[in-house]
Amino acid sequence: DGGITQSPKYLFRKEGQNVTLSCEQNLNHDAMYWYRQDPGQGLRLIYYSQIVNDFQKGDIAEGYSVSREKKESFPLTVTSAQKNPTAFYLCASSRRSTDPFYGYTFGSGTRLTVV
Amino acid sequence: AQSVTQLGSHVSVSEGALVLLRCNYSSSVPPYLFWYVQYPNQGLQLLLKYTSAATLVKGINGFEAEFKKSETSFHLTKPSAHMSDAAEYFCAVSSQAGTALIFGKGTTLSVSS
């Protein structure tokens, strides 16, 4: 079955560390997205990518970085510059970002905790 | 600019009662509107979407939503709540090609027996 796989499900980060969250899709979708979810704040867009080797900042990109070297993969790095990284991170994909009709398919999320 | 407002961060109903979750949007062009559901520690699942084909949209699990342009609303309803409906619900809007979905802050639905 096609879908989006996020790993790991739970991740613990020490102060000053960079960590990378994995997101892989086998839906042949062109566009991929990273959202951060905090209680009571809904989903906030971190980065999104419409095609390979291209990505755009979202509303809260500071302290995060991404790459899109393959169509199937869109990893998110939480850098030490992100001062409050504890949150639930959701990856999503869509057939084409230029056609909003289709909506998104979401992964099951990664819960990141600073220890 | 697009935006979504979900009225009520928490809604409580009894099993068998009507479910009404409110969503108002702001968009300068005809929008595409979505409702998603999220169960604890999981991703979001699409419930239904409005894409201008019909103003009353039926989704999965007995949910439906009505697009009202004059009220800029897209409220989610279900005639009879079930315990399994307890979850968080998100309304989202998209109207500009090449941009990402904008989500509301979510409404947590509790269902009591």
Tab-separated table of N, CA, C and O in Angstrom, chain B residues 19-111:
chain	number	residue	atom	x	y	z
B	19	VAL	N	-23.582	16.540	16.248
B	19	VAL	CA	-22.257	17.137	16.304
B	19	VAL	C	-22.212	18.326	15.355
B	19	VAL	O	-22.616	18.211	14.185
B	20	LEU	N	-21.758	19.482	15.850
B	20	LEU	CA	-21.591	20.669	15.025
B	20	LEU	C	-20.250	21.304	15.373
B	20	LEU	O	-20.053	21.777	16.484
B	21	LEU	N	-19.332	21.304	14.421
B	21	LEU	CA	-18.030	21.939	14.594
B	21	LEU	C	-17.940	23.076	13.588
B	21	LEU	O	-18.142	22.869	12.398
B	22	ARG	N	-17.602	24.257	14.093
B	22	ARG	CA	-17.698	25.465	13.270
B	22	ARG	C	-16.361	25.861	12.653
B	22	ARG	O	-15.311	25.790	13.318
B	23	CYS	N	-16.423	26.316	11.402
B	23	CYS	CA	-15.235	26.775	10.679
B	23	CYS	C	-15.634	27.957	9.802
B	23	CYS	O	-16.574	27.852	9.001
B	24	ASN	N	-14.937	29.061	9.951
B	24	ASN	CA	-15.098	30.208	9.071
B	24	ASN	C	-13.778	30.488	8.383
B	24	ASN	O	-12.715	30.333	8.972
B	25	TYR	N	-13.845	30.910	7.150
B	25	TYR	CA	-12.634	31.113	6.384
B	25	TYR	C	-12.581	32.535	5.849
B	25	TYR	O	-13.597	33.234	5.761
B	26	SER	N	-11.393	32.917	5.460
B	26	SER	CA	-11.197	34.194	4.792
B	26	SER	C	-10.357	33.938	3.561
B	26	SER	O	-9.277	33.348	3.654
B	27	SER	N	-10.878	34.340	2.409
B	27	SER	CA	-10.143	34.129	1.167
B	27	SER	C	-10.633	35.114	0.133
B	27	SER	O	-11.831	35.343	0.003
B	28	SER	N	-9.730	35.679	-0.622
B	28	SER	CA	-10.087	36.662	-1.640
B	28	SER	C	-10.524	36.010	-2.946
B	28	SER	O	-11.049	36.664	-3.828
B	29	VAL	N	-10.310	34.718	-3.055
B	29	VAL	CA	-10.703	33.974	-4.256
B	29	VAL	C	-11.469	32.741	-3.809
B	29	VAL	O	-11.406	32.362	-2.631
B	30	PRO	N	-12.217	32.106	-4.706
B	30	PRO	CA	-12.945	30.892	-4.306
B	30	PRO	C	-12.012	29.880	-3.683
B	30	PRO	O	-10.993	29.520	-4.265
B	31	PRO	N	-12.378	29.392	-2.506
B	31	PRO	CA	-11.454	28.521	-1.787
B	31	PRO	C	-11.721	27.042	-2.029
B	31	PRO	O	-12.795	26.644	-2.465
B	32	TYR	N	-10.702	26.251	-1.743
B	32	TYR	CA	-10.893	24.826	-1.523
B	32	TYR	C	-10.849	24.639	-0.001
B	32	TYR	O	-9.974	25.173	0.671
B	33	LEU	N	-11.785	23.878	0.548
B	33	LEU	CA	-11.892	23.720	1.988
B	33	LEU	C	-11.859	22.240	2.355
B	33	LEU	O	-12.424	21.406	1.639
B	34	PHE	N	-11.240	21.970	3.471
B	34	PHE	CA	-11.041	20.589	3.905
B	34	PHE	C	-11.344	20.452	5.397
B	34	PHE	O	-11.139	21.384	6.165
B	35	TRP	N	-11.807	19.285	5.791
B	35	TRP	CA	-11.866	18.883	7.183
B	35	TRP	C	-11.027	17.614	7.342
B	35	TRP	O	-11.175	16.663	6.571
B	36	TYR	N	-10.162	17.667	8.378
B	36	TYR	CA	-9.336	16.519	8.724
B	36	TYR	C	-9.638	16.104	10.158
B	36	TYR	O	-10.013	16.932	10.995
B	37	VAL	N	-9.407	14.827	10.458
B	37	VAL	CA	-9.555	14.316	11.820
B	37	VAL	C	-8.220	13.732	12.271
B	37	VAL	O	-7.482	13.146	11.458
B	38	GLN	N	-7.928	13.928	13.566
B	38	GLN	CA	-6.686	13.394	14.130
B	38	GLN	C	-6.987	12.661	15.422
B	38	GLN	O	-7.544	13.241	16.356
B	39	TYR	N	-6.591	11.394	15.490
B	39	TYR	CA	-6.671	10.628	16.724
B	39	TYR	C	-5.347	10.759	17.456
B	39	TYR	O	-4.314	11.054	16.837
B	40	PRO	N	-5.328	10.557	18.778
B	40	PRO	CA	-4.117	10.811	19.577
B	40	PRO	C	-2.863	10.162	19.008
B	40	PRO	O	-2.874	8.975	18.646
B	41	ASN	N	-1.815	10.977	18.905
B	41	ASN	CA	-0.499	10.514	18.457
B	41	ASN	C	-0.506	9.919	17.054
B	41	ASN	O	0.287	9.018	16.754
B	42	GLN	N	-1.406	10.406	16.238
B	42	GLN	CA	-1.455	9.948	14.857
B	42	GLN	C	-1.437	11.135	13.904
B	42	GLN	O	-1.554	12.290	14.320
B	43	GLY	N	-1.295	10.840	12.613
B	43	GLY	CA	-1.387	11.880	11.610
B	43	GLY	C	-2.823	12.273	11.356
B	43	GLY	O	-3.740	11.808	12.034
B	44	LEU	N	-3.022	13.151	10.374
B	44	LEU	CA	-4.358	13.620	10.037
B	44	LEU	C	-4.938	12.787	8.905
B	44	LEU	O	-4.235	12.409	7.967
B	45	GLN	N	-6.243	12.566	8.990
B	45	GLN	CA	-6.953	11.802	7.971
B	45	GLN	C	-8.019	12.684	7.349
B	45	GLN	O	-8.776	13.356	8.065
B	46	LEU	N	-8.114	12.682	6.039
B	46	LEU	CA	-9.088	13.521	5.357
B	46	LEU	C	-10.505	13.010	5.597
B	46	LEU	O	-10.804	11.846	5.351
B	47	LEU	N	-11.380	13.900	6.082
B	47	LEU	CA	-12.793	13.577	6.271
B	47	LEU	C	-13.598	13.903	5.022
B	47	LEU	O	-14.411	13.119	4.555
B	48	LEU	N	-13.400	15.129	4.508
B	48	LEU	CA	-14.136	15.571	3.330
B	48	LEU	C	-13.488	16.840	2.784
B	48	LEU	O	-12.672	17.466	3.449
B	49	LYS	N	-13.891	17.197	1.552
B	49	LYS	CA	-13.337	18.397	0.938
B	49	LYS	C	-14.372	19.066	0.047
B	49	LYS	O	-15.228	18.397	-0.555
B	50	TYR	N	-14.318	20.383	-0.014
B	50	TYR	CA	-15.165	21.184	-0.889
B	50	TYR	C	-14.310	21.726	-2.022
B	50	TYR	O	-13.285	22.378	-1.782
B	51	THR	N	-14.766	21.466	-3.247
B	51	THR	CA	-13.989	21.924	-4.398
B	51	THR	C	-14.876	22.597	-5.424
B	51	THR	O	-14.571	22.620	-6.601
B	52	SER	N	-15.999	23.144	-5.001
B	52	SER	CA	-16.957	23.930	-5.780
B	52	SER	C	-17.928	23.095	-6.596
B	52	SER	O	-18.757	23.638	-7.315
B	53	ALA	N	-17.858	21.777	-6.522
B	53	ALA	CA	-18.787	20.941	-7.292
B	53	ALA	C	-20.185	20.961	-6.678
B	53	ALA	O	-21.179	21.003	-7.385
B	54	ALA	N	-20.279	20.934	-5.351
B	54	ALA	CA	-21.569	20.937	-4.668
B	54	ALA	C	-21.370	21.582	-3.313
B	54	ALA	O	-20.335	21.393	-2.666
B	55	THR	N	-22.368	22.332	-2.851
B	55	THR	CA	-22.196	23.049	-1.585
B	55	THR	C	-22.329	22.138	-0.368
B	55	THR	O	-21.759	22.419	0.675
B	56	LEU	N	-23.067	21.040	-0.496
B	56	LEU	CA	-23.181	20.069	0.598
B	56	LEU	C	-22.267	18.894	0.271
B	56	LEU	O	-22.450	18.212	-0.730
B	57	VAL	N	-21.309	18.685	1.132
B	57	VAL	CA	-20.296	17.660	0.887
B	57	VAL	C	-20.428	16.546	1.915
B	57	VAL	O	-20.496	16.806	3.107
B	58	LYS	N	-20.460	15.333	1.426
B	58	LYS	CA	-20.524	14.179	2.340
B	58	LYS	C	-19.146	13.538	2.440
B	58	LYS	O	-18.444	13.401	1.435
B	59	GLY	N	-18.793	13.149	3.666
B	59	GLY	CA	-17.490	12.551	3.874
B	59	GLY	C	-17.589	11.170	4.491
B	59	GLY	O	-18.635	10.541	4.472
B	60	ILE	N	-16.495	10.762	5.083
B	60	ILE	CA	-16.466	9.438	5.691
B	60	ILE	C	-17.073	9.479	7.088
B	60	ILE	O	-17.226	10.560	7.680
B	61	ASN	N	-17.422	8.294	7.600
B	61	ASN	CA	-17.927	8.145	8.971
B	61	ASN	C	-19.197	8.942	9.255
B	61	ASN	O	-19.462	9.288	10.404
B	62	GLY	N	-19.990	9.252	8.234
B	62	GLY	CA	-21.271	9.929	8.431
B	62	GLY	C	-21.188	11.439	8.578
B	62	GLY	O	-22.187	12.098	8.864
B	63	PHE	N	-20.026	12.023	8.410
B	63	PHE	CA	-19.873	13.466	8.504
B	63	PHE	C	-20.242	14.149	7.191
B	63	PHE	O	-20.092	13.573	6.114
B	64	GLU	N	-20.711	15.386	7.309
B	64	GLU	CA	-20.952	16.208	6.141
B	64	GLU	C	-20.697	17.659	6.494
B	64	GLU	O	-20.643	18.031	7.675
B	65	ALA	N	-20.498	18.479	5.474
B	65	ALA	CA	-20.259	19.905	5.689
B	65	ALA	C	-20.928	20.678	4.573
B	65	ALA	O	-21.031	20.205	3.435
B	66	GLU	N	-21.378	21.892	4.900
B	66	GLU	CA	-22.046	22.734	3.928
B	66	GLU	C	-21.263	24.018	3.721
B	66	GLU	O	-20.957	24.727	4.683
B	67	PHE	N	-20.947	24.311	2.478
B	67	PHE	CA	-20.256	25.533	2.120
B	67	PHE	C	-21.288	26.646	1.962
B	67	PHE	O	-22.227	26.531	1.158
B	68	LYS	N	-21.126	27.723	2.742
B	68	LYS	CA	-22.020	28.879	2.650
B	68	LYS	C	-21.171	30.109	2.363
B	68	LYS	O	-20.542	30.677	3.264
B	69	LYS	N	-21.200	30.521	1.105
B	69	LYS	CA	-20.367	31.643	0.687
B	69	LYS	C	-20.755	32.929	1.399
B	69	LYS	O	-19.908	33.712	1.817
B	70	SER	N	-22.074	33.146	1.565
B	70	SER	CA	-22.543	34.390	2.175
B	70	SER	C	-22.097	34.516	3.625
B	70	SER	O	-21.940	35.634	4.132
B	71	GLU	N	-21.887	33.388	4.276
B	71	GLU	CA	-21.448	33.386	5.668
B	71	GLU	C	-19.961	33.047	5.796
B	71	GLU	O	-19.456	32.989	6.919
B	72	THR	N	-19.299	32.819	4.719
B	72	THR	CA	-17.893	32.348	4.676
B	72	THR	C	-17.674	31.239	5.695
B	72	THR	O	-16.726	31.267	6.499
B	73	SER	N	-18.571	30.253	5.636
B	73	SER	CA	-18.492	29.169	6.614
B	73	SER	C	-18.436	27.808	5.941
B	73	SER	O	-18.861	27.642	4.780
B	74	PHE	N	-17.928	26.847	6.688
B	74	PHE	CA	-17.848	25.462	6.216
B	74	PHE	C	-17.938	24.578	7.455
B	74	PHE	O	-17.003	23.898	7.826
B	75	HIS	N	-19.100	24.583	8.102
B	75	HIS	CA	-19.293	23.864	9.356
B	75	HIS	C	-19.436	22.368	9.128
B	75	HIS	O	-20.071	21.929	8.165
B	76	LEU	N	-18.891	21.596	10.035
B	76	LEU	CA	-18.921	20.128	9.971
B	76	LEU	C	-20.025	19.598	10.879
B	76	LEU	O	-20.139	20.038	12.034
B	77	THR	N	-20.844	18.686	10.377
B	77	THR	CA	-21.922	18.129	11.184
B	77	THR	C	-21.985	16.617	11.055
B	77	THR	O	-21.496	16.031	10.079
B	78	LYS	N	-22.615	16.015	12.077
B	78	LYS	CA	-22.928	14.594	12.049
B	78	LYS	C	-24.202	14.426	12.866
B	78	LYS	O	-24.275	14.925	13.998
B	79	PRO	N	-25.232	13.779	12.332
B	79	PRO	CA	-26.525	13.724	13.014
B	79	PRO	C	-26.478	13.042	14.385
B	79	PRO	O	-27.175	13.453	15.300
B	80	SER	N	-25.651	12.022	14.521
B	80	SER	CA	-25.655	11.231	15.750
B	80	SER	C	-24.222	10.860	16.121
B	80	SER	O	-23.574	10.076	15.411
B	81	ALA	N	-23.739	11.400	17.233
B	81	ALA	CA	-22.355	11.165	17.644
B	81	ALA	C	-22.160	9.744	18.157
B	81	ALA	O	-23.035	9.158	18.809
B	82	HIS	N	-20.982	9.224	17.872
B	82	HIS	CA	-20.583	7.915	18.357
B	82	HIS	C	-19.319	8.098	19.184
B	82	HIS	O	-18.549	9.031	18.961
B	83	MET	N	-19.120	7.202	20.137
B	83	MET	CA	-17.938	7.302	21.002
B	83	MET	C	-16.645	7.368	20.180
B	83	MET	O	-15.696	8.068	20.548
B	84	SER	N	-16.631	6.663	19.069
B	84	SER	CA	-15.419	6.623	18.248
B	84	SER	C	-15.134	7.933	17.518
B	84	SER	O	-14.080	8.086	16.901
B	85	ASP	N	-16.080	8.889	17.585
B	85	ASP	CA	-15.866	10.202	16.951
B	85	ASP	C	-14.981	11.111	17.799
B	85	ASP	O	-14.567	12.176	17.321
B	86	ALA	N	-14.717	10.738	19.036
B	86	ALA	CA	-13.883	11.562	19.905
B	86	ALA	C	-12.480	11.677	19.313
B	86	ALA	O	-11.788	10.670	19.116
B	87	ALA	N	-12.088	12.911	18.990
B	87	ALA	CA	-10.826	13.163	18.305
B	87	ALA	C	-10.657	14.669	18.180
B	87	ALA	O	-11.484	15.447	18.638
B	88	GLU	N	-9.583	15.089	17.507
B	88	GLU	CA	-9.398	16.499	17.204
B	88	GLU	C	-9.683	16.706	15.724
B	88	GLU	O	-9.263	15.909	14.878
B	89	TYR	N	-10.368	17.788	15.410
B	89	TYR	CA	-10.793	18.062	14.046
B	89	TYR	C	-10.202	19.391	13.584
B	89	TYR	O	-10.234	20.390	14.311
B	90	PHE	N	-9.692	19.372	12.366
B	90	PHE	CA	-9.056	20.555	11.804
B	90	PHE	C	-9.737	20.949	10.492
B	90	PHE	O	-9.955	20.108	9.617
B	91	CYS	N	-10.011	22.237	10.363
B	91	CYS	CA	-10.479	22.814	9.123
B	91	CYS	C	-9.279	23.429	8.415
B	91	CYS	O	-8.368	23.963	9.077
B	92	ALA	N	-9.236	23.355	7.080
B	92	ALA	CA	-8.101	23.899	6.340
B	92	ALA	C	-8.587	24.528	5.044
B	92	ALA	O	-9.593	24.108	4.470
B	93	VAL	N	-7.851	25.521	4.558
B	93	VAL	CA	-8.217	26.236	3.338
B	93	VAL	C	-7.024	26.330	2.409
B	93	VAL	O	-5.878	26.433	2.853
B	94	SER	N	-7.324	26.284	1.130
B	94	SER	CA	-6.306	26.511	0.111
B	94	SER	C	-6.972	27.184	-1.070
B	94	SER	O	-8.012	26.719	-1.525
B	95	SER	N	-6.396	28.274	-1.524
B	95	SER	CA	-6.990	28.915	-2.692
B	95	SER	C	-5.955	29.449	-3.656
B	95	SER	O	-6.301	29.913	-4.728
B	96	GLN	N	-4.704	29.359	-3.281
B	96	GLN	CA	-3.664	29.874	-4.154
B	96	GLN	C	-2.769	28.746	-4.623
B	96	GLN	O	-2.206	28.007	-3.815
B	97	ALA	N	-2.650	28.619	-5.925
B	97	ALA	CA	-1.799	27.577	-6.487
B	97	ALA	C	-0.356	27.775	-6.039
B	97	ALA	O	0.132	28.896	-5.951
B	98	GLY	N	0.284	26.657	-5.710
B	98	GLY	CA	1.685	26.731	-5.320
B	98	GLY	C	1.912	27.062	-3.862
B	98	GLY	O	3.050	27.212	-3.437
B	99	THR	N	0.856	27.174	-3.081
B	99	THR	CA	1.018	27.451	-1.649
B	99	THR	C	0.488	26.275	-0.849
B	99	THR	O	-0.172	25.390	-1.374
B	100	ALA	N	0.789	26.299	0.450
B	100	ALA	CA	0.416	25.186	1.308
B	100	ALA	C	-0.937	25.434	1.964
B	100	ALA	O	-1.414	26.556	2.066
B	101	LEU	N	-1.546	24.343	2.435
B	101	LEU	CA	-2.799	24.440	3.169
B	101	LEU	C	-2.597	25.261	4.445
B	101	LEU	O	-1.571	25.133	5.118
B	102	ILE	N	-3.605	26.071	4.759
B	102	ILE	CA	-3.636	26.815	6.017
B	102	ILE	C	-4.630	26.116	6.938
B	102	ILE	O	-5.795	25.923	6.562
B	103	PHE	N	-4.184	25.754	8.130
B	103	PHE	CA	-5.025	25.017	9.070
B	103	PHE	C	-5.528	25.911	10.187
B	103	PHE	O	-4.852	26.860	10.609
B	104	GLY	N	-6.724	25.592	10.671
B	104	GLY	CA	-7.222	26.207	11.885
B	104	GLY	C	-6.534	25.599	13.090
B	104	GLY	O	-5.744	24.666	12.967
B	105	LYS	N	-6.885	26.116	14.281
B	105	LYS	CA	-6.213	25.656	15.493
B	105	LYS	C	-6.793	24.363	16.043
B	105	LYS	O	-6.265	23.815	17.000
B	106	GLY	N	-7.868	23.897	15.451
B	106	GLY	CA	-8.408	22.616	15.851
B	106	GLY	C	-9.505	22.705	16.891
B	106	GLY	O	-9.538	23.637	17.702
B	107	THR	N	-10.402	21.722	16.852
B	107	THR	CA	-11.460	21.574	17.852
B	107	THR	C	-11.433	20.145	18.362
B	107	THR	O	-11.486	19.201	17.562
B	108	THR	N	-11.322	19.996	19.668
B	108	THR	CA	-11.348	18.671	20.264
B	108	THR	C	-12.782	18.293	20.569
B	108	THR	O	-13.500	19.023	21.262
B	109	LEU	N	-13.210	17.171	20.031
B	109	LEU	CA	-14.569	16.675	20.258
B	109	LEU	C	-14.532	15.571	21.309
B	109	LEU	O	-13.808	14.585	21.153
B	110	SER	N	-15.310	15.756	22.374
B	110	SER	CA	-15.469	14.722	23.401
B	110	SER	C	-16.884	14.166	23.303
B	110	SER	O	-17.836	14.931	23.119
B	111	VAL	N	-17.028	12.859	23.438
B	111	VAL	CA	-18.330	12.205	23.372
B	111	VAL	C	-18.515	11.392	24.648
B	111	VAL	O	-17.693	10.527	24.960
